[in-house]
JSON list of C-alpha atoms in Angstrom, two decimals:
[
{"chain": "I", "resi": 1, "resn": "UNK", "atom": "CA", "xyz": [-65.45, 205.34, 165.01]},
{"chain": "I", "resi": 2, "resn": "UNK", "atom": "CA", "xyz": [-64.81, 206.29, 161.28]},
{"chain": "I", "resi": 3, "resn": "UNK", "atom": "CA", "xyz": [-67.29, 208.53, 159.17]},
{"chain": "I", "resi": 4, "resn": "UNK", "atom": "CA", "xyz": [-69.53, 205.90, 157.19]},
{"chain": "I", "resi": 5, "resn": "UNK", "atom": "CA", "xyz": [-69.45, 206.78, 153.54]},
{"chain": "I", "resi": 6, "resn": "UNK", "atom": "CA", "xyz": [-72.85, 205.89, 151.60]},
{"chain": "I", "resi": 7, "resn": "UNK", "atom": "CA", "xyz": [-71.78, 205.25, 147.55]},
{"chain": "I", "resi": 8, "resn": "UNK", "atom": "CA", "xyz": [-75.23, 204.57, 145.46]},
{"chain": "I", "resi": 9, "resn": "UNK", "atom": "CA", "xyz": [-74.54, 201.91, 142.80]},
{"chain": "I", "resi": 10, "resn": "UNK", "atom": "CA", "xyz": [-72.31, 198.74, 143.05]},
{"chain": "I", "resi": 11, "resn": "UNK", "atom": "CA", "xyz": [-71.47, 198.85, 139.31]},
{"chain": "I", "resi": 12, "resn": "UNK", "atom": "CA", "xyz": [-67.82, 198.48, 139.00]},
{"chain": "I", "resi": 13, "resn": "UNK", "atom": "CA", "xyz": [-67.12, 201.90, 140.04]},
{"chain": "I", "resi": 14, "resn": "UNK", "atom": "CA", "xyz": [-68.88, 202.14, 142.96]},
{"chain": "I", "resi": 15, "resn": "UNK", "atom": "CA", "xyz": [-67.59, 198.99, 144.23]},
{"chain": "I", "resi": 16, "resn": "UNK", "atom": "CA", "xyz": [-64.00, 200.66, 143.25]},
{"chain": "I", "resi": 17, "resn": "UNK", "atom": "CA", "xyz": [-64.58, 203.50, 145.51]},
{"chain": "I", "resi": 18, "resn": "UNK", "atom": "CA", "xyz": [-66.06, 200.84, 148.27]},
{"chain": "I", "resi": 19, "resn": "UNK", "atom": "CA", "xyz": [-62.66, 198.84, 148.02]},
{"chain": "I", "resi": 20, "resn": "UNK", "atom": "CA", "xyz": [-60.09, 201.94, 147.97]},
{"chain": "I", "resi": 21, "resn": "UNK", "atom": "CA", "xyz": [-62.22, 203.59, 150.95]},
{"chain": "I", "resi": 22, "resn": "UNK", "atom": "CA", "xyz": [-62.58, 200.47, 153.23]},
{"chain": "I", "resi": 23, "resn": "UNK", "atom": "CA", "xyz": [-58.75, 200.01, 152.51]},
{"chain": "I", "resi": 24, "resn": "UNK", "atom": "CA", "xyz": [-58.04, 203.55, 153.89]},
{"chain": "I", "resi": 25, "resn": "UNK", "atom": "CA", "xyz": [-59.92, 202.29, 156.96]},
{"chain": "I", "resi": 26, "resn": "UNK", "atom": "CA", "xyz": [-63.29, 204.01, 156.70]},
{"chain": "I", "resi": 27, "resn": "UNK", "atom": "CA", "xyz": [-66.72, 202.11, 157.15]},
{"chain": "I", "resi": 28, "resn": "UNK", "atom": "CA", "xyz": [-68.70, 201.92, 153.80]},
{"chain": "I", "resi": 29, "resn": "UNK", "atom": "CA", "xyz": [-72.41, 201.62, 152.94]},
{"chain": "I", "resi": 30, "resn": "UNK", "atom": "CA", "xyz": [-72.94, 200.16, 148.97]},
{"chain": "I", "resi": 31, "resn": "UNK", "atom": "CA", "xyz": [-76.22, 201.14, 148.12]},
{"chain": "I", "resi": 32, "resn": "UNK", "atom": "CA", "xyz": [-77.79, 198.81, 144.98]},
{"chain": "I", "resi": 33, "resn": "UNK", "atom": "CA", "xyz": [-80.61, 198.61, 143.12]},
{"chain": "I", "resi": 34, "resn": "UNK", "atom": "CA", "xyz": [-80.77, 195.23, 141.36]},
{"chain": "I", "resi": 35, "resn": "UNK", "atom": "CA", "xyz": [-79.93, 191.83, 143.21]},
{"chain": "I", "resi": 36, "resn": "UNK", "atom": "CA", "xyz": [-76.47, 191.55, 142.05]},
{"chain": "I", "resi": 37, "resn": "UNK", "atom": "CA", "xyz": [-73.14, 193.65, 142.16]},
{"chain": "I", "resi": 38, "resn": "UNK", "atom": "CA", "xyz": [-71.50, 194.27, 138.71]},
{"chain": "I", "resi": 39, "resn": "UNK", "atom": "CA", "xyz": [-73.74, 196.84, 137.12]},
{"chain": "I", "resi": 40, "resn": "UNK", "atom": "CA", "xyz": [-73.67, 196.34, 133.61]},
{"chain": "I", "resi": 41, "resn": "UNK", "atom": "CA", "xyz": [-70.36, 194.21, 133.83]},
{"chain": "I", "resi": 42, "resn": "UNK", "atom": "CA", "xyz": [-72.36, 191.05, 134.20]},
{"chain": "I", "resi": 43, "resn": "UNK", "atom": "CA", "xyz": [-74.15, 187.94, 131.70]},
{"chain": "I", "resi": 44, "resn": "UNK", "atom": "CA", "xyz": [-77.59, 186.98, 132.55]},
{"chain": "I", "resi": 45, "resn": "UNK", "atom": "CA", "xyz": [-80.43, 184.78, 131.06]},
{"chain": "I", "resi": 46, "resn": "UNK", "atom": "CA", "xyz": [-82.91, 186.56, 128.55]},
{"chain": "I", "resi": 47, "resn": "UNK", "atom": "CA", "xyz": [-85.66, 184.63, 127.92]},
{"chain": "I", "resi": 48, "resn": "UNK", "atom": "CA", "xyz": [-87.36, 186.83, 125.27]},
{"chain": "I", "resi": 49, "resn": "UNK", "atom": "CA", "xyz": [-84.08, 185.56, 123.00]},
{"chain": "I", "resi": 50, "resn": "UNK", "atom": "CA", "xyz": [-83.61, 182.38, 125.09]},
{"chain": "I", "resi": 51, "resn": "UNK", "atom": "CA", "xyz": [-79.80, 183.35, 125.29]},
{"chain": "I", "resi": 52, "resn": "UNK", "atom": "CA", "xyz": [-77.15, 184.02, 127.62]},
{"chain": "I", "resi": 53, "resn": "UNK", "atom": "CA", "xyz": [-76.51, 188.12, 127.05]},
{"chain": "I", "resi": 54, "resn": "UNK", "atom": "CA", "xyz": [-73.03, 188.66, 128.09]},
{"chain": "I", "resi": 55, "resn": "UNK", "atom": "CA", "xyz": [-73.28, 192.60, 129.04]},
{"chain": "I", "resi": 56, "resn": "UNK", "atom": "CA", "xyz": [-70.82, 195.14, 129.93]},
{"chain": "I", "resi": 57, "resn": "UNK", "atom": "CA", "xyz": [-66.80, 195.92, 129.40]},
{"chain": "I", "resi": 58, "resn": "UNK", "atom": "CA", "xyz": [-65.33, 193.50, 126.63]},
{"chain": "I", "resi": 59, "resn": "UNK", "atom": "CA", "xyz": [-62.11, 195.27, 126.52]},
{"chain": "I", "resi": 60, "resn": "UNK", "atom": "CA", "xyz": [-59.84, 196.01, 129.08]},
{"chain": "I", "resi": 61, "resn": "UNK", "atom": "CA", "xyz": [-56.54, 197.81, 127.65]},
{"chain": "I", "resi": 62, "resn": "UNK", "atom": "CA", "xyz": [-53.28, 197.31, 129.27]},
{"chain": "I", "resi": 63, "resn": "UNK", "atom": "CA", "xyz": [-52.88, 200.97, 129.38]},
{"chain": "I", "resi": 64, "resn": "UNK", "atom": "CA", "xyz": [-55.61, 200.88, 132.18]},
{"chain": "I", "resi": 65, "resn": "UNK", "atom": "CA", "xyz": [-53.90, 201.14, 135.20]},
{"chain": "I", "resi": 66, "resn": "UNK", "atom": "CA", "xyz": [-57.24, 202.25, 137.40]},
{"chain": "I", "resi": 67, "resn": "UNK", "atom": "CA", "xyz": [-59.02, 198.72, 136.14]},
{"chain": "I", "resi": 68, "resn": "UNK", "atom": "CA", "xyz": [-55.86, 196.63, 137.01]},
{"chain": "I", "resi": 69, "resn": "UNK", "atom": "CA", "xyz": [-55.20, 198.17, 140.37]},
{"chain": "I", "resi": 70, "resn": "UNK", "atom": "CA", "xyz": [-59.09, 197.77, 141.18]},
{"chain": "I", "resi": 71, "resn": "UNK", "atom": "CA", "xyz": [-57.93, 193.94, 140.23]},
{"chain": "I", "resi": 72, "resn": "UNK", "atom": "CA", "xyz": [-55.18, 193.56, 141.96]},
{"chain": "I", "resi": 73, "resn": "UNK", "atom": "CA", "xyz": [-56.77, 194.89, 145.47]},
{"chain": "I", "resi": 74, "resn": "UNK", "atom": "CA", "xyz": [-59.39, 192.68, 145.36]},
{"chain": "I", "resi": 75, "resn": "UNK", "atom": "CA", "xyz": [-57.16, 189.58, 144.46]},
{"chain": "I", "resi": 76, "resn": "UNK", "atom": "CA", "xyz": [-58.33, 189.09, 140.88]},
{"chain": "I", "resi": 77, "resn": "UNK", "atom": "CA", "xyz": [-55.38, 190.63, 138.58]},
{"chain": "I", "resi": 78, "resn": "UNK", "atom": "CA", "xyz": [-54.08, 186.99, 138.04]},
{"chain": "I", "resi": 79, "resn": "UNK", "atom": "CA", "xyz": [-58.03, 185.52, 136.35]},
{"chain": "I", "resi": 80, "resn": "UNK", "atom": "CA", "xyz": [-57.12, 188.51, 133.77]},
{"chain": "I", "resi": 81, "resn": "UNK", "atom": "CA", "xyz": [-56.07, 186.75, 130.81]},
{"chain": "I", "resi": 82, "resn": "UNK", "atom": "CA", "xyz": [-55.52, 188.42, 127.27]},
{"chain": "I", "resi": 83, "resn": "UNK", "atom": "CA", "xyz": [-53.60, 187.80, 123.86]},
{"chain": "I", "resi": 84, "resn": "UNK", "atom": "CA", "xyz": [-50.00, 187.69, 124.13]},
{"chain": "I", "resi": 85, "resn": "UNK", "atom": "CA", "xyz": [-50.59, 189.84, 121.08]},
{"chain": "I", "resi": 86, "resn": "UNK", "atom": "CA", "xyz": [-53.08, 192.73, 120.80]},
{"chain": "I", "resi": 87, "resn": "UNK", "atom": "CA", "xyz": [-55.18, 192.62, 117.56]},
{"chain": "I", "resi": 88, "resn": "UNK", "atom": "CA", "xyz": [-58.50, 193.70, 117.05]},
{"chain": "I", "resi": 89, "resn": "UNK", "atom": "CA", "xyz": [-60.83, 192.36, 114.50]},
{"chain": "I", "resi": 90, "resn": "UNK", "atom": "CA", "xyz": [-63.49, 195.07, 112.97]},
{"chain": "I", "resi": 91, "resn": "UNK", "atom": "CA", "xyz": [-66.26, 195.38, 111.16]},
{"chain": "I", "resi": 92, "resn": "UNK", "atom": "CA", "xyz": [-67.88, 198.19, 109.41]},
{"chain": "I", "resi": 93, "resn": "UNK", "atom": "CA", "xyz": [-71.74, 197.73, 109.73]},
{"chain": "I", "resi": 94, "resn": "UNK", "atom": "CA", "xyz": [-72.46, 200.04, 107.06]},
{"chain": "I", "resi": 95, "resn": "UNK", "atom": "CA", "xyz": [-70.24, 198.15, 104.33]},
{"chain": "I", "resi": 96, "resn": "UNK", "atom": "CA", "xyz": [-69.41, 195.05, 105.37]},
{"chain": "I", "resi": 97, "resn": "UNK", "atom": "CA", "xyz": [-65.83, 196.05, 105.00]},
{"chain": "I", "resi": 98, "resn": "UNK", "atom": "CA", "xyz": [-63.27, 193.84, 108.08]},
{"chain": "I", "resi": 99, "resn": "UNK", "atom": "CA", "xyz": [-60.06, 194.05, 108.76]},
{"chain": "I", "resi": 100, "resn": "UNK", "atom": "CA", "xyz": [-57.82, 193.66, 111.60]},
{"chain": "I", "resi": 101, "resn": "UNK", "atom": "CA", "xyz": [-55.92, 196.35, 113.71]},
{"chain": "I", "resi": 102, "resn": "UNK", "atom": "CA", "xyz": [-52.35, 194.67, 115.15]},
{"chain": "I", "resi": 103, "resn": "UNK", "atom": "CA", "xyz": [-50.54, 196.84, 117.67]},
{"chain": "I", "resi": 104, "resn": "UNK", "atom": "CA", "xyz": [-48.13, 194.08, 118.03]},
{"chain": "I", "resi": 105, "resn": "UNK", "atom": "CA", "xyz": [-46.57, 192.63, 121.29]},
{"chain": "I", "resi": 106, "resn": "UNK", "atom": "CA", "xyz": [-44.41, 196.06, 122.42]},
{"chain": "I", "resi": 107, "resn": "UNK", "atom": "CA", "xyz": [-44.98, 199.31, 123.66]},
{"chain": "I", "resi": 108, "resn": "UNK", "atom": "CA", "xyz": [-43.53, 201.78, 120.44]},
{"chain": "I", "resi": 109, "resn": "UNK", "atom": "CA", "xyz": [-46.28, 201.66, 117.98]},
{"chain": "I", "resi": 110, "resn": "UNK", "atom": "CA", "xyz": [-44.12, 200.58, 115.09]},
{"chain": "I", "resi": 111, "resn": "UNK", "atom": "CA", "xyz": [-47.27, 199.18, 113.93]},
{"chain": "I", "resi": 112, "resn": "UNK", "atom": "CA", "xyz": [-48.73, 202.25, 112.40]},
{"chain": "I", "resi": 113, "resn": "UNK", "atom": "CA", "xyz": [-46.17, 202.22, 109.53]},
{"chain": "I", "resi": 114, "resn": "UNK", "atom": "CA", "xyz": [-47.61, 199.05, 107.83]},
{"chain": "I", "resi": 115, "resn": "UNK", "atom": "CA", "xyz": [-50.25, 200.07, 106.20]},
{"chain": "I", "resi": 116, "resn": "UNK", "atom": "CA", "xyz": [-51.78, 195.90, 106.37]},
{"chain": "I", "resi": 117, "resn": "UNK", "atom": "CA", "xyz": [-51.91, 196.56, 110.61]},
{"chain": "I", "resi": 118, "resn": "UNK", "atom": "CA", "xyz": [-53.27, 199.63, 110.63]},
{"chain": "I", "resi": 119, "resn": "UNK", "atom": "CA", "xyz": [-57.38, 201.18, 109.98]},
{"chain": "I", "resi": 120, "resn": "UNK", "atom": "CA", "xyz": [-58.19, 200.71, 106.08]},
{"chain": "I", "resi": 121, "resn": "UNK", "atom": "CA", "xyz": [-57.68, 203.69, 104.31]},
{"chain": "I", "resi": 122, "resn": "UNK", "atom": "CA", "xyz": [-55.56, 205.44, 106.87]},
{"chain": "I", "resi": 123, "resn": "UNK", "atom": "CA", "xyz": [-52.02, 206.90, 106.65]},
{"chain": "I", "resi": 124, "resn": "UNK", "atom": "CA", "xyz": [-49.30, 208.44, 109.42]},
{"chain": "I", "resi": 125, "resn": "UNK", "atom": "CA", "xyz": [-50.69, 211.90, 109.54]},
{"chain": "I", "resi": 126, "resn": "UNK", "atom": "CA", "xyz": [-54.31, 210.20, 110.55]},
{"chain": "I", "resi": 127, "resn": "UNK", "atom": "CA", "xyz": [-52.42, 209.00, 114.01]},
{"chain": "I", "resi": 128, "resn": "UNK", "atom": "CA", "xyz": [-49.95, 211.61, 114.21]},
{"chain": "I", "resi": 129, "resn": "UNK", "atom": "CA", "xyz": [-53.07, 214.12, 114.44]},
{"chain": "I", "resi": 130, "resn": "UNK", "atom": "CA", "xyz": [-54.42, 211.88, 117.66]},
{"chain": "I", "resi": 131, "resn": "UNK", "atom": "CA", "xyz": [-51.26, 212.77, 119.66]},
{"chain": "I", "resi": 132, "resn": "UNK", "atom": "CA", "xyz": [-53.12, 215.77, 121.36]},
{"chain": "I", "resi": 133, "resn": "UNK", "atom": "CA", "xyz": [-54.87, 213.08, 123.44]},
{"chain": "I", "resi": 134, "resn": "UNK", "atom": "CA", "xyz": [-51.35, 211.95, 125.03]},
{"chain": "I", "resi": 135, "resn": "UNK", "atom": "CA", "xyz": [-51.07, 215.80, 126.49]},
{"chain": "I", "resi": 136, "resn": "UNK", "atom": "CA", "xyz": [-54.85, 216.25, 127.09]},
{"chain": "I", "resi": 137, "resn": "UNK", "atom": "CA", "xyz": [-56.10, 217.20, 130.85]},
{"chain": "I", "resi": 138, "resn": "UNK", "atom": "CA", "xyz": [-58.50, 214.22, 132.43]},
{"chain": "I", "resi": 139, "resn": "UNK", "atom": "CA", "xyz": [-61.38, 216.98, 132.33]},
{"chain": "I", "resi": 140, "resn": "UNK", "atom": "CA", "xyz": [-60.90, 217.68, 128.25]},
{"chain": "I", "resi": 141, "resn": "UNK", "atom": "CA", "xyz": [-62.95, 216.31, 126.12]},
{"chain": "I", "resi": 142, "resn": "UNK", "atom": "CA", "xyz": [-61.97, 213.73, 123.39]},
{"chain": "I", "resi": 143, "resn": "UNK", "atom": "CA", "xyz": [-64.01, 217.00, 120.78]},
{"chain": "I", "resi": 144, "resn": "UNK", "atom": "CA", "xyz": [-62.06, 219.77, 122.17]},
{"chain": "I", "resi": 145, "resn": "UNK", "atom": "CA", "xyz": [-58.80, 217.84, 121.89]},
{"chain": "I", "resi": 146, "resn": "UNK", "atom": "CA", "xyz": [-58.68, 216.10, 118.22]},
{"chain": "I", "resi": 147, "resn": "UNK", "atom": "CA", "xyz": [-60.95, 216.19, 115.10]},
{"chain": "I", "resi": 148, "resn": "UNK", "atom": "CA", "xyz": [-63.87, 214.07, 115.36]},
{"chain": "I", "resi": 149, "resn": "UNK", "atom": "CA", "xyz": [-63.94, 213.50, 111.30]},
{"chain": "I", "resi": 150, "resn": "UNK", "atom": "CA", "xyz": [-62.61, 211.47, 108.73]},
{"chain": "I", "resi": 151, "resn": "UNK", "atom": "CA", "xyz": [-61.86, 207.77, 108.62]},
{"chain": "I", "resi": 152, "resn": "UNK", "atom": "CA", "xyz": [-59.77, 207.07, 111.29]},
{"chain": "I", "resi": 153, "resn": "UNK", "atom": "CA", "xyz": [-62.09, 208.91, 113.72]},
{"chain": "I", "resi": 154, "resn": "UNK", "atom": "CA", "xyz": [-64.82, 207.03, 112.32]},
{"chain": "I", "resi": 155, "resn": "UNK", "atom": "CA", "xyz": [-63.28, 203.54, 111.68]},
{"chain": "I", "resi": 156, "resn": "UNK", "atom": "CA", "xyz": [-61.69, 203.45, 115.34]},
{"chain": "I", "resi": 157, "resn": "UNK", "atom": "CA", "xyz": [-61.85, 206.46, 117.66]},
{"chain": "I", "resi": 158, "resn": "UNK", "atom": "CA", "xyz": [-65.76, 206.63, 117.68]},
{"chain": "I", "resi": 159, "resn": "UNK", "atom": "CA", "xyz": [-66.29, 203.09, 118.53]},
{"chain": "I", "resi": 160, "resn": "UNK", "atom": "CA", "xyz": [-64.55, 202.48, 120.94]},
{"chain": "I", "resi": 161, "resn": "UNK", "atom": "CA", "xyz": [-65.55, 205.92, 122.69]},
{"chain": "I", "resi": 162, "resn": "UNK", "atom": "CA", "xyz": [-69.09, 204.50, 122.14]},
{"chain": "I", "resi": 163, "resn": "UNK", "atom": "CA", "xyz": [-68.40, 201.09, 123.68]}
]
């Protein structure tokens, strides 16, 4: 009889770990909290605002080969829809400023020599100095492995390392 393994939470990681687990044939115990699966990867009903809150991960990057493996075991990878072309609208909340980042449809970021499809105010060097991340180890952190200043960082990096 295989080991039971207990994992506490059924957010999207723990029910990850259940999947990969009961796939390598041991017996798994998902331990949760709330009354639904999903963690904070879910909508629900708020009546304080009388809205639908849609909670959780809004972006899912190609690049994220954990997330679309996790999809594909569990028979979802073809309900992932996306742009055929990845550009990101922005705001600044301090200034009001918006503007648009457009990585374009292929895999050489080309795009970060036209300046109109790149972060306001940004040149080469800004990116160029974000190519530490590429080499980093899993266990560095984003601080010890680029400079966490100027507009780029700002602008782009620190969003989305806050979302």
């Amino acid at each position: 009889m295989p080991q039971t393994v207990h994992i506490i939470g059924a957010g999207i990681a723990g029910l990850s770990a259940a999947v990969r687990l009961a796939n390598a044939g041991r017996k798994v115990h998902l331990h949760e909290a709330t009354q639904q699966a999903g963690g904070r990867c879910r909508s629900y009903f708020d009546a304080a605002t009388n809205l639908t809150i849609d909670n959780g991960n809004h972006l899912l990057l190609s690049g994220n080969r954990h997330a679309l493996a996790y999809a594909r075991s569990i028979g979802t990878e073809a309900g992932l829809v996306g742009p055929k072309v990845a550009q990101f609208p922005f705001v600044d909340l301090s200034t009001g400023q918006r503007w648009q980042l457009d990585l374009g449809a292929g895999r050489l970021p080309l795009w970060v020599f036209d300046e109109a499809r790149r972060v306001p105010d940004t040149g080469l060097r800004d990116y160029i100095a974000l190519m530490p991340l590429i080499w980093a180890a899993q266990s560095k952190l984003v601080r010890d492995a680029i400079p966490c200043e100027g507009t780029l960082y700002q602008r782009l990096v620190q969003p989305l390392l806050l979302a």
